[in-house]
Amino acid sequence: MVTRRGFIGRAGGALGVTFGVGLALDGAVAATTGPSDGWSDEAPFRFTGDMTDFEAAQRALLPLYDVERDFATFDAAYYGAMTRPVAASYRAYSQWVNRNNSLFLRNAAPGHPRDTELDRSRAAVAKLLGAQTEEIALSGGGTEALYALIANYALLKAGDAVIYADVDYDEMQYACDYLEQSRGARIVRFSLPEPHTEANILAAYDRILKETPRAKLLLLTHLSNRNGLVPPVKAIVAMAKARGVDVILDSAQAVGHLPFTVEDTGADFIGFSLHKWLAAPLGTGGIYIRKDRLQDISPWFGNRIHGPEDIRARIPTGTVDLAARLTIPRAIAVQDAIGLKAKYRHLVRLRDYWVERVRDIAGLEILVPQEADRFGAVTGFRLPGMKGPDGAKQAAKLFLDKYRLLVVAKAGLASGPVLRVTPALFNSSAELDRLVAAIRAERHLFT
């Protein structure tokens, strides 16, 4: 019988030579025989790479990934890609769930009740965010999580205002717009002034809150998927709360990217992804609701699978990829071994590497100012003379077809579309050199 541990062992063994520099799977590199049900924990993941040195960190990190290398993909803001150990774990969980099928789905697998095992994942996420397990529910990604929080916000009355900005994610804007149709809310849209300095950001939020006396709900994006802006979250949350306005924080791009806890944000309601920067399997995310605020988010369409005191009632309870959710603790363990702060520093170094090499191009716009704590790895830019969504799409296609570089055309900012670059841990300075060369070669594309 192929046990789960044996499956992971063989996967790890196949990778042991590939890894080479700076990491080990501590015993999981050899096939072993596990318990008769095939379920056992992986051996601890160890990472010994030097994250203080930029080049040494790349040598240690790059072998962690099995990704397409014919193209340089700068789109971690969409999907961060699992590391090899996480992918091996996901394959093993998928095999185990398939073998036990409804026995596990019906909470009846001997020794491994479904809900108990999923609570391990909830607890791991809670620890990562500095929350309590009962304040976390798992979801099918950040979009689902934030729809659940926004659409089911219980305190909204007809005529109350809901505020969002141009830097906020499209679908979360749509969710707010739905409150106008379904609940009679008044939608207030505004644009953050550029440059996005801390002073400008705070002044803009202060002004819109003062100008909207019936404001009840504010959508705030922790790290913008459009241009990479990281606003002063805690100050904005405090500003809103002082006026009786609740904040739903979109941390889809922040978890596994920026080092923070829920207390650092001051927010009572947070939705997030886990398949982006944490690099858990696709379709993983969650919500955080501060325990004393749970009743202010209604159950999902009257969901009674879980009781009204259970946060899981706030999320759809249909059939999901359980193997993906079971793999979440492994993704967190890999991140813990690397170190979130070290990971964040490396991501910013990747971002700075290409940004600093194109800053001198006349007419090139870098959308996020070089202010401390106002950005992470995500950055939007505009080629000189680039106008309108068609121009951004044309440039993105050119970069892909001619240079084998995946950058993303993003619309939505009041100032116009951008090309978004989001390097991941699997990207190298050599790939970024190709990006720099392409930007320099095409700087006259629209002039």
PDB file of N, CA, C and O in Angstrom, residues 52-125:
ATOM      1  N   THR A  52      20.112  37.164   4.293  1.00  0.00           N
ATOM      2  CA  THR A  52      20.640  38.527   4.447  1.00  0.00           C
ATOM      3  C   THR A  52      21.336  39.001   3.181  1.00  0.00           C
ATOM      4  O   THR A  52      21.434  40.201   2.932  1.00  0.00           O
ATOM      5  N   ASP A  53      21.846  38.064   2.387  1.00  0.00           N
ATOM      6  CA  ASP A  53      22.560  38.396   1.160  1.00  0.00           C
ATOM      7  C   ASP A  53      21.642  38.147  -0.038  1.00  0.00           C
ATOM      8  O   ASP A  53      21.083  37.055  -0.193  1.00  0.00           O
ATOM      9  N   PHE A  54      21.476  39.139  -0.891  1.00  0.00           N
ATOM     10  CA  PHE A  54      20.520  39.063  -1.990  1.00  0.00           C
ATOM     11  C   PHE A  54      20.814  37.895  -2.926  1.00  0.00           C
ATOM     12  O   PHE A  54      19.921  37.112  -3.281  1.00  0.00           O
ATOM     13  N   GLU A  55      22.062  37.752  -3.350  1.00  0.00           N
ATOM     14  CA  GLU A  55      22.398  36.681  -4.289  1.00  0.00           C
ATOM     15  C   GLU A  55      22.322  35.318  -3.620  1.00  0.00           C
ATOM     16  O   GLU A  55      21.829  34.347  -4.216  1.00  0.00           O
ATOM     17  N   ALA A  56      22.791  35.216  -2.380  1.00  0.00           N
ATOM     18  CA  ALA A  56      22.730  33.936  -1.660  1.00  0.00           C
ATOM     19  C   ALA A  56      21.285  33.516  -1.430  1.00  0.00           C
ATOM     20  O   ALA A  56      20.943  32.331  -1.519  1.00  0.00           O
ATOM     21  N   ALA A  57      20.422  34.486  -1.129  1.00  0.00           N
ATOM     22  CA  ALA A  57      19.004  34.177  -0.923  1.00  0.00           C
ATOM     23  C   ALA A  57      18.390  33.607  -2.194  1.00  0.00           C
ATOM     24  O   ALA A  57      17.622  32.635  -2.156  1.00  0.00           O
ATOM     25  N   GLN A  58      18.722  34.182  -3.347  1.00  0.00           N
ATOM     26  CA  GLN A  58      18.209  33.657  -4.613  1.00  0.00           C
ATOM     27  C   GLN A  58      18.667  32.226  -4.841  1.00  0.00           C
ATOM     28  O   GLN A  58      17.888  31.361  -5.245  1.00  0.00           O
ATOM     29  N   ARG A  59      19.942  31.948  -4.571  1.00  0.00           N
ATOM     30  CA  ARG A  59      20.454  30.588  -4.768  1.00  0.00           C
ATOM     31  C   ARG A  59      19.736  29.588  -3.880  1.00  0.00           C
ATOM     32  O   ARG A  59      19.550  28.423  -4.266  1.00  0.00           O
ATOM     33  N   ALA A  60      19.327  30.019  -2.704  1.00  0.00           N
ATOM     34  CA  ALA A  60      18.633  29.114  -1.787  1.00  0.00           C
ATOM     35  C   ALA A  60      17.146  28.982  -2.125  1.00  0.00           C
ATOM     36  O   ALA A  60      16.570  27.909  -1.958  1.00  0.00           O
ATOM     37  N   LEU A  61      16.540  30.061  -2.605  1.00  0.00           N
ATOM     38  CA  LEU A  61      15.100  30.065  -2.829  1.00  0.00           C
ATOM     39  C   LEU A  61      14.688  29.435  -4.160  1.00  0.00           C
ATOM     40  O   LEU A  61      13.680  28.736  -4.233  1.00  0.00           O
ATOM     41  N   LEU A  62      15.443  29.694  -5.220  1.00  0.00           N
ATOM     42  CA  LEU A  62      15.008  29.268  -6.549  1.00  0.00           C
ATOM     43  C   LEU A  62      14.778  27.761  -6.651  1.00  0.00           C
ATOM     44  O   LEU A  62      13.801  27.329  -7.285  1.00  0.00           O
ATOM     45  N   PRO A  63      15.607  26.898  -6.034  1.00  0.00           N
ATOM     46  CA  PRO A  63      15.353  25.460  -6.144  1.00  0.00           C
ATOM     47  C   PRO A  63      14.107  24.989  -5.392  1.00  0.00           C
ATOM     48  O   PRO A  63      13.693  23.850  -5.556  1.00  0.00           O
ATOM     49  N   LEU A  64      13.527  25.861  -4.574  1.00  0.00           N
ATOM     50  CA  LEU A  64      12.298  25.489  -3.869  1.00  0.00           C
ATOM     51  C   LEU A  64      11.112  25.348  -4.819  1.00  0.00           C
ATOM     52  O   LEU A  64      10.077  24.808  -4.430  1.00  0.00           O
ATOM     53  N   TYR A  65      11.243  25.839  -6.050  1.00  0.00           N
ATOM     54  CA  TYR A  65      10.100  25.932  -6.956  1.00  0.00           C
ATOM     55  C   TYR A  65      10.323  25.121  -8.224  1.00  0.00           C
ATOM     56  O   TYR A  65      11.433  25.064  -8.748  1.00  0.00           O
ATOM     57  N   ASP A  66       9.238  24.546  -8.697  1.00  0.00           N
ATOM     58  CA  ASP A  66       9.214  23.901 -10.004  1.00  0.00           C
ATOM     59  C   ASP A  66       8.228  24.692 -10.857  1.00  0.00           C
ATOM     60  O   ASP A  66       7.023  24.416 -10.874  1.00  0.00           O
ATOM     61  N   VAL A  67       8.723  25.717 -11.531  1.00  0.00           N
ATOM     62  CA  VAL A  67       7.862  26.604 -12.319  1.00  0.00           C
ATOM     63  C   VAL A  67       8.426  26.735 -13.727  1.00  0.00           C
ATOM     64  O   VAL A  67       9.602  26.470 -13.973  1.00  0.00           O
ATOM     65  N   GLU A  68       7.577  27.150 -14.659  1.00  0.00           N
ATOM     66  CA  GLU A  68       7.974  27.375 -16.044  1.00  0.00           C
ATOM     67  C   GLU A  68       9.063  28.446 -16.095  1.00  0.00           C
ATOM     68  O   GLU A  68       8.897  29.546 -15.581  1.00  0.00           O
ATOM     69  N   ARG A  69      10.181  28.107 -16.713  1.00  0.00           N
ATOM     70  CA  ARG A  69      11.304  29.046 -16.777  1.00  0.00           C
ATOM     71  C   ARG A  69      11.530  29.619 -18.171  1.00  0.00           C
ATOM     72  O   ARG A  69      12.379  30.495 -18.347  1.00  0.00           O
ATOM     73  N   ASP A  70      10.768  29.163 -19.170  1.00  0.00           N
ATOM     74  CA  ASP A  70      10.908  29.749 -20.499  1.00  0.00           C
ATOM     75  C   ASP A  70      10.379  31.181 -20.514  1.00  0.00           C
ATOM     76  O   ASP A  70      10.779  31.994 -21.339  1.00  0.00           O
ATOM     77  N   PHE A  71       9.447  31.458 -19.602  1.00  0.00           N
ATOM     78  CA  PHE A  71       8.922  32.798 -19.422  1.00  0.00           C
ATOM     79  C   PHE A  71       9.303  33.275 -18.025  1.00  0.00           C
ATOM     80  O   PHE A  71       9.411  32.472 -17.094  1.00  0.00           O
ATOM     81  N   ALA A  72       9.500  34.566 -17.889  1.00  0.00           N
ATOM     82  CA  ALA A  72       9.662  35.160 -16.567  1.00  0.00           C
ATOM     83  C   ALA A  72       8.303  35.701 -16.153  1.00  0.00           C
ATOM     84  O   ALA A  72       7.767  36.612 -16.787  1.00  0.00           O
ATOM     85  N   THR A  73       7.725  35.112 -15.118  1.00  0.00           N
ATOM     86  CA  THR A  73       6.365  35.441 -14.691  1.00  0.00           C
ATOM     87  C   THR A  73       6.405  36.363 -13.488  1.00  0.00           C
ATOM     88  O   THR A  73       6.862  35.970 -12.411  1.00  0.00           O
ATOM     89  N   PHE A  74       5.911  37.574 -13.663  1.00  0.00           N
ATOM     90  CA  PHE A  74       5.880  38.557 -12.577  1.00  0.00           C
ATOM     91  C   PHE A  74       4.424  38.825 -12.201  1.00  0.00           C
ATOM     92  O   PHE A  74       3.891  39.910 -12.412  1.00  0.00           O
ATOM     93  N   ASP A  75       3.785  37.804 -11.644  1.00  0.00           N
ATOM     94  CA  ASP A  75       2.354  37.906 -11.345  1.00  0.00           C
ATOM     95  C   ASP A  75       2.009  37.192 -10.047  1.00  0.00           C
ATOM     96  O   ASP A  75       0.964  36.544  -9.939  1.00  0.00           O
ATOM     97  N   ALA A  76       2.858  37.332  -9.045  1.00  0.00           N
ATOM     98  CA  ALA A  76       2.583  36.700  -7.748  1.00  0.00           C
ATOM     99  C   ALA A  76       1.341  37.276  -7.090  1.00  0.00           C
ATOM    100  O   ALA A  76       0.761  36.652  -6.201  1.00  0.00           O
ATOM    101  N   ALA A  77       0.907  38.468  -7.514  1.00  0.00           N
ATOM    102  CA  ALA A  77      -0.305  39.052  -6.961  1.00  0.00           C
ATOM    103  C   ALA A  77      -1.544  38.268  -7.363  1.00  0.00           C
ATOM    104  O   ALA A  77      -2.617  38.461  -6.780  1.00  0.00           O
ATOM    105  N   TYR A  78      -1.411  37.391  -8.353  1.00  0.00           N
ATOM    106  CA  TYR A  78      -2.517  36.515  -8.760  1.00  0.00           C
ATOM    107  C   TYR A  78      -2.369  35.154  -8.088  1.00  0.00           C
ATOM    108  O   TYR A  78      -3.268  34.681  -7.405  1.00  0.00           O
ATOM    109  N   TYR A  79      -1.213  34.541  -8.295  1.00  0.00           N
ATOM    110  CA  TYR A  79      -0.949  33.220  -7.711  1.00  0.00           C
ATOM    111  C   TYR A  79       0.537  33.115  -7.437  1.00  0.00           C
ATOM    112  O   TYR A  79       1.353  33.268  -8.348  1.00  0.00           O
ATOM    113  N   GLY A  80       0.870  32.831  -6.194  1.00  0.00           N
ATOM    114  CA  GLY A  80       2.274  32.808  -5.807  1.00  0.00           C
ATOM    115  C   GLY A  80       3.021  31.543  -6.178  1.00  0.00           C
ATOM    116  O   GLY A  80       4.245  31.516  -6.143  1.00  0.00           O
ATOM    117  N   ALA A  81       2.311  30.481  -6.520  1.00  0.00           N
ATOM    118  CA  ALA A  81       2.872  29.168  -6.840  1.00  0.00           C
ATOM    119  C   ALA A  81       3.406  28.481  -5.596  1.00  0.00           C
ATOM    120  O   ALA A  81       4.164  29.063  -4.823  1.00  0.00           O
ATOM    121  N   MET A  82       3.002  27.231  -5.403  1.00  0.00           N
ATOM    122  CA  MET A  82       3.447  26.449  -4.259  1.00  0.00           C
ATOM    123  C   MET A  82       4.922  26.113  -4.371  1.00  0.00           C
ATOM    124  O   MET A  82       5.435  25.894  -5.467  1.00  0.00           O
ATOM    125  N   THR A  83       5.595  26.050  -3.240  1.00  0.00           N
ATOM    126  CA  THR A  83       6.944  25.491  -3.221  1.00  0.00           C
ATOM    127  C   THR A  83       6.842  23.983  -3.455  1.00  0.00           C
ATOM    128  O   THR A  83       5.765  23.382  -3.349  1.00  0.00           O
ATOM    129  N   ARG A  84       7.962  23.361  -3.744  1.00  0.00           N
ATOM    130  CA  ARG A  84       7.969  21.914  -3.962  1.00  0.00           C
ATOM    131  C   ARG A  84       7.450  21.144  -2.738  1.00  0.00           C
ATOM    132  O   ARG A  84       6.641  20.219  -2.888  1.00  0.00           O
ATOM    133  N   PRO A  85       7.899  21.472  -1.515  1.00  0.00           N
ATOM    134  CA  PRO A  85       7.362  20.731  -0.363  1.00  0.00           C
ATOM    135  C   PRO A  85       5.855  20.900  -0.195  1.00  0.00           C
ATOM    136  O   PRO A  85       5.157  19.952   0.168  1.00  0.00           O
ATOM    137  N   VAL A  86       5.333  22.097  -0.453  1.00  0.00           N
ATOM    138  CA  VAL A  86       3.894  22.314  -0.328  1.00  0.00           C
ATOM    139  C   VAL A  86       3.150  21.568  -1.432  1.00  0.00           C
ATOM    140  O   VAL A  86       2.103  20.950  -1.182  1.00  0.00           O
ATOM    141  N   ALA A  87       3.676  21.598  -2.648  1.00  0.00           N
ATOM    142  CA  ALA A  87       3.043  20.873  -3.752  1.00  0.00           C
ATOM    143  C   ALA A  87       3.017  19.371  -3.470  1.00  0.00           C
ATOM    144  O   ALA A  87       2.021  18.692  -3.761  1.00  0.00           O
ATOM    145  N   ALA A  88       4.105  18.836  -2.911  1.00  0.00           N
ATOM    146  CA  ALA A  88       4.141  17.409  -2.563  1.00  0.00           C
ATOM    147  C   ALA A  88       3.099  17.090  -1.504  1.00  0.00           C
ATOM    148  O   ALA A  88       2.415  16.064  -1.556  1.00  0.00           O
ATOM    149  N   SER A  89       2.970  17.962  -0.520  1.00  0.00           N
ATOM    150  CA  SER A  89       1.974  17.774   0.522  1.00  0.00           C
ATOM    151  C   SER A  89       0.565  17.815  -0.064  1.00  0.00           C
ATOM    152  O   SER A  89      -0.298  16.997   0.284  1.00  0.00           O
ATOM    153  N   TYR A  90       0.316  18.759  -0.962  1.00  0.00           N
ATOM    154  CA  TYR A  90      -1.001  18.880  -1.585  1.00  0.00           C
ATOM    155  C   TYR A  90      -1.344  17.629  -2.396  1.00  0.00           C
ATOM    156  O   TYR A  90      -2.465  17.116  -2.332  1.00  0.00           O
ATOM    157  N   ARG A  91      -0.365  17.117  -3.145  1.00  0.00           N
ATOM    158  CA  ARG A  91      -0.606  15.883  -3.900  1.00  0.00           C
ATOM    159  C   ARG A  91      -0.948  14.734  -2.959  1.00  0.00           C
ATOM    160  O   ARG A  91      -1.855  13.930  -3.236  1.00  0.00           O
ATOM    161  N   ALA A  92      -0.234  14.650  -1.851  1.00  0.00           N
ATOM    162  CA  ALA A  92      -0.477  13.565  -0.902  1.00  0.00           C
ATOM    163  C   ALA A  92      -1.847  13.697  -0.248  1.00  0.00           C
ATOM    164  O   ALA A  92      -2.571  12.711  -0.096  1.00  0.00           O
ATOM    165  N   TYR A  93      -2.210  14.900   0.147  1.00  0.00           N
ATOM    166  CA  TYR A  93      -3.537  15.106   0.725  1.00  0.00           C
ATOM    167  C   TYR A  93      -4.629  14.793  -0.298  1.00  0.00           C
ATOM    168  O   TYR A  93      -5.670  14.202   0.039  1.00  0.00           O
ATOM    169  N   SER A  94      -4.415  15.197  -1.551  1.00  0.00           N
ATOM    170  CA  SER A  94      -5.405  14.903  -2.592  1.00  0.00           C
ATOM    171  C   SER A  94      -5.601  13.401  -2.738  1.00  0.00           C
ATOM    172  O   SER A  94      -6.732  12.904  -2.855  1.00  0.00           O
ATOM    173  N   GLN A  95      -4.488  12.664  -2.715  1.00  0.00           N
ATOM    174  CA  GLN A  95      -4.570  11.217  -2.834  1.00  0.00           C
ATOM    175  C   GLN A  95      -5.295  10.619  -1.634  1.00  0.00           C
ATOM    176  O   GLN A  95      -6.140   9.724  -1.786  1.00  0.00           O
ATOM    177  N   TRP A  96      -4.982  11.115  -0.444  1.00  0.00           N
ATOM    178  CA  TRP A  96      -5.600  10.583   0.776  1.00  0.00           C
ATOM    179  C   TRP A  96      -7.105  10.875   0.788  1.00  0.00           C
ATOM    180  O   TRP A  96      -7.913  10.004   1.092  1.00  0.00           O
ATOM    181  N   VAL A  97      -7.474  12.122   0.454  1.00  0.00           N
ATOM    182  CA  VAL A  97      -8.901  12.483   0.442  1.00  0.00           C
ATOM    183  C   VAL A  97      -9.640  11.642  -0.591  1.00  0.00           C
ATOM    184  O   VAL A  97     -10.746  11.149  -0.336  1.00  0.00           O
ATOM    185  N   ASN A  98      -9.047  11.446  -1.755  1.00  0.00           N
ATOM    186  CA  ASN A  98      -9.705  10.647  -2.790  1.00  0.00           C
ATOM    187  C   ASN A  98      -9.875   9.206  -2.333  1.00  0.00           C
ATOM    188  O   ASN A  98     -10.918   8.583  -2.569  1.00  0.00           O
ATOM    189  N   ARG A  99      -8.864   8.673  -1.660  1.00  0.00           N
ATOM    190  CA  ARG A  99      -8.935   7.278  -1.205  1.00  0.00           C
ATOM    191  C   ARG A  99     -10.024   7.112  -0.148  1.00  0.00           C
ATOM    192  O   ARG A  99     -10.743   6.111  -0.126  1.00  0.00           O
ATOM    193  N   ASN A 100     -10.163   8.105   0.724  1.00  0.00           N
ATOM    194  CA  ASN A 100     -11.146   8.006   1.803  1.00  0.00           C
ATOM    195  C   ASN A 100     -12.474   8.661   1.455  1.00  0.00           C
ATOM    196  O   ASN A 100     -13.441   8.533   2.223  1.00  0.00           O
ATOM    197  N   ASN A 101     -12.515   9.377   0.355  1.00  0.00           N
ATOM    198  CA  ASN A 101     -13.708  10.003  -0.228  1.00  0.00           C
ATOM    199  C   ASN A 101     -14.767  10.397   0.802  1.00  0.00           C
ATOM    200  O   ASN A 101     -14.488  11.180   1.705  1.00  0.00           O
ATOM    201  N   SER A 102     -15.963   9.856   0.689  1.00  0.00           N
ATOM    202  CA  SER A 102     -17.056  10.317   1.549  1.00  0.00           C
ATOM    203  C   SER A 102     -16.863   9.962   3.013  1.00  0.00           C
ATOM    204  O   SER A 102     -17.461  10.594   3.892  1.00  0.00           O
ATOM    205  N   LEU A 103     -16.041   8.977   3.285  1.00  0.00           N
ATOM    206  CA  LEU A 103     -15.750   8.659   4.680  1.00  0.00           C
ATOM    207  C   LEU A 103     -15.165   9.871   5.378  1.00  0.00           C
ATOM    208  O   LEU A 103     -15.521  10.189   6.514  1.00  0.00           O
ATOM    209  N   PHE A 104     -14.266  10.562   4.664  1.00  0.00           N
ATOM    210  CA  PHE A 104     -13.691  11.790   5.226  1.00  0.00           C
ATOM    211  C   PHE A 104     -14.664  12.960   5.084  1.00  0.00           C
ATOM    212  O   PHE A 104     -14.869  13.729   6.021  1.00  0.00           O
ATOM    213  N   LEU A 105     -15.288  13.091   3.918  1.00  0.00           N
ATOM    214  CA  LEU A 105     -16.199  14.213   3.695  1.00  0.00           C
ATOM    215  C   LEU A 105     -17.358  14.210   4.684  1.00  0.00           C
ATOM    216  O   LEU A 105     -17.861  15.265   5.075  1.00  0.00           O
ATOM    217  N   ARG A 106     -17.782  13.022   5.120  1.00  0.00           N
ATOM    218  CA  ARG A 106     -18.882  12.899   6.071  1.00  0.00           C
ATOM    219  C   ARG A 106     -18.415  12.930   7.524  1.00  0.00           C
ATOM    220  O   ARG A 106     -19.163  12.591   8.435  1.00  0.00           O
ATOM    221  N   ASN A 107     -17.166  13.314   7.740  1.00  0.00           N
ATOM    222  CA  ASN A 107     -16.654  13.455   9.111  1.00  0.00           C
ATOM    223  C   ASN A 107     -16.500  12.107   9.805  1.00  0.00           C
ATOM    224  O   ASN A 107     -16.559  12.033  11.035  1.00  0.00           O
ATOM    225  N   ALA A 108     -16.334  11.023   9.038  1.00  0.00           N
ATOM    226  CA  ALA A 108     -16.370   9.686   9.622  1.00  0.00           C
ATOM    227  C   ALA A 108     -15.066   8.909   9.460  1.00  0.00           C
ATOM    228  O   ALA A 108     -15.016   7.733   9.821  1.00  0.00           O
ATOM    229  N   ALA A 109     -14.001   9.529   8.927  1.00  0.00           N
ATOM    230  CA  ALA A 109     -12.738   8.809   8.753  1.00  0.00           C
ATOM    231  C   ALA A 109     -12.139   8.505  10.119  1.00  0.00           C
ATOM    232  O   ALA A 109     -11.908   9.422  10.909  1.00  0.00           O
ATOM    233  N   PRO A 110     -11.889   7.242  10.439  1.00  0.00           N
ATOM    234  CA  PRO A 110     -11.376   6.883  11.770  1.00  0.00           C
ATOM    235  C   PRO A 110     -10.077   7.620  12.091  1.00  0.00           C
ATOM    236  O   PRO A 110      -9.121   7.590  11.312  1.00  0.00           O
ATOM    237  N   GLY A 111     -10.066   8.284  13.216  1.00  0.00           N
ATOM    238  CA  GLY A 111      -8.857   8.970  13.671  1.00  0.00           C
ATOM    239  C   GLY A 111      -8.627  10.325  13.054  1.00  0.00           C
ATOM    240  O   GLY A 111      -7.746  11.071  13.500  1.00  0.00           O
ATOM    241  N   HIS A 112      -9.399  10.696  12.023  1.00  0.00           N
ATOM    242  CA  HIS A 112      -9.181  11.967  11.335  1.00  0.00           C
ATOM    243  C   HIS A 112     -10.516  12.630  10.994  1.00  0.00           C
ATOM    244  O   HIS A 112     -10.872  12.760   9.821  1.00  0.00           O
ATOM    245  N   PRO A 113     -11.268  13.048  11.999  1.00  0.00           N
ATOM    246  CA  PRO A 113     -12.526  13.750  11.701  1.00  0.00           C
ATOM    247  C   PRO A 113     -12.258  14.982  10.849  1.00  0.00           C
ATOM    248  O   PRO A 113     -11.302  15.725  11.092  1.00  0.00           O
ATOM    249  N   ARG A 114     -13.109  15.173   9.841  1.00  0.00           N
ATOM    250  CA  ARG A 114     -12.909  16.274   8.903  1.00  0.00           C
ATOM    251  C   ARG A 114     -12.759  17.618   9.616  1.00  0.00           C
ATOM    252  O   ARG A 114     -11.818  18.378   9.367  1.00  0.00           O
ATOM    253  N   ASP A 115     -13.702  17.932  10.488  1.00  0.00           N
ATOM    254  CA  ASP A 115     -13.695  19.255  11.101  1.00  0.00           C
ATOM    255  C   ASP A 115     -12.492  19.457  12.013  1.00  0.00           C
ATOM    256  O   ASP A 115     -11.931  20.548  12.093  1.00  0.00           O
ATOM    257  N   THR A 116     -12.078  18.398  12.690  1.00  0.00           N
ATOM    258  CA  THR A 116     -10.892  18.492  13.554  1.00  0.00           C
ATOM    259  C   THR A 116      -9.654  18.793  12.727  1.00  0.00           C
ATOM    260  O   THR A 116      -8.826  19.635  13.102  1.00  0.00           O
ATOM    261  N   GLU A 117      -9.527  18.119  11.592  1.00  0.00           N
ATOM    262  CA  GLU A 117      -8.358  18.342  10.743  1.00  0.00           C
ATOM    263  C   GLU A 117      -8.395  19.741  10.128  1.00  0.00           C
ATOM    264  O   GLU A 117      -7.363  20.407  10.021  1.00  0.00           O
ATOM    265  N   LEU A 118      -9.575  20.206   9.714  1.00  0.00           N
ATOM    266  CA  LEU A 118      -9.668  21.546   9.160  1.00  0.00           C
ATOM    267  C   LEU A 118      -9.406  22.612  10.219  1.00  0.00           C
ATOM    268  O   LEU A 118      -8.885  23.690   9.909  1.00  0.00           O
ATOM    269  N   ASP A 119      -9.760  22.292  11.462  1.00  0.00           N
ATOM    270  CA  ASP A 119      -9.480  23.246  12.539  1.00  0.00           C
ATOM    271  C   ASP A 119      -7.977  23.433  12.752  1.00  0.00           C
ATOM    272  O   ASP A 119      -7.543  24.485  13.240  1.00  0.00           O
ATOM    273  N   ARG A 120      -7.183  22.438  12.393  1.00  0.00           N
ATOM    274  CA  ARG A 120      -5.732  22.614  12.449  1.00  0.00           C
ATOM    275  C   ARG A 120      -5.298  23.714  11.498  1.00  0.00           C
ATOM    276  O   ARG A 120      -4.408  24.505  11.799  1.00  0.00           O
ATOM    277  N   SER A 121      -5.934  23.758  10.330  1.00  0.00           N
ATOM    278  CA  SER A 121      -5.621  24.810   9.366  1.00  0.00           C
ATOM    279  C   SER A 121      -6.105  26.161   9.863  1.00  0.00           C
ATOM    280  O   SER A 121      -5.399  27.175   9.740  1.00  0.00           O
ATOM    281  N   ARG A 122      -7.306  26.206  10.425  1.00  0.00           N
ATOM    282  CA  ARG A 122      -7.804  27.458  10.996  1.00  0.00           C
ATOM    283  C   ARG A 122      -6.869  27.951  12.100  1.00  0.00           C
ATOM    284  O   ARG A 122      -6.562  29.145  12.177  1.00  0.00           O
ATOM    285  N   ALA A 123      -6.417  27.036  12.948  1.00  0.00           N
ATOM    286  CA  ALA A 123      -5.532  27.420  14.056  1.00  0.00           C
ATOM    287  C   ALA A 123      -4.200  27.943  13.541  1.00  0.00           C
ATOM    288  O   ALA A 123      -3.634  28.895  14.095  1.00  0.00           O
ATOM    289  N   ALA A 124      -3.681  27.329  12.478  1.00  0.00           N
ATOM    290  CA  ALA A 124      -2.410  27.782  11.914  1.00  0.00           C
ATOM    291  C   ALA A 124      -2.539  29.189  11.347  1.00  0.00           C
ATOM    292  O   ALA A 124      -1.648  30.028  11.522  1.00  0.00           O
ATOM    293  N   VAL A 125      -3.655  29.470  10.664  1.00  0.00           N
ATOM    294  CA  VAL A 125      -3.888  30.809  10.124  1.00  0.00           C
ATOM    295  C   VAL A 125      -4.066  31.807  11.265  1.00  0.00           C
ATOM    296  O   VAL A 125      -3.550  32.931  11.210  1.00  0.00           O
TER     297      VAL A 125
END
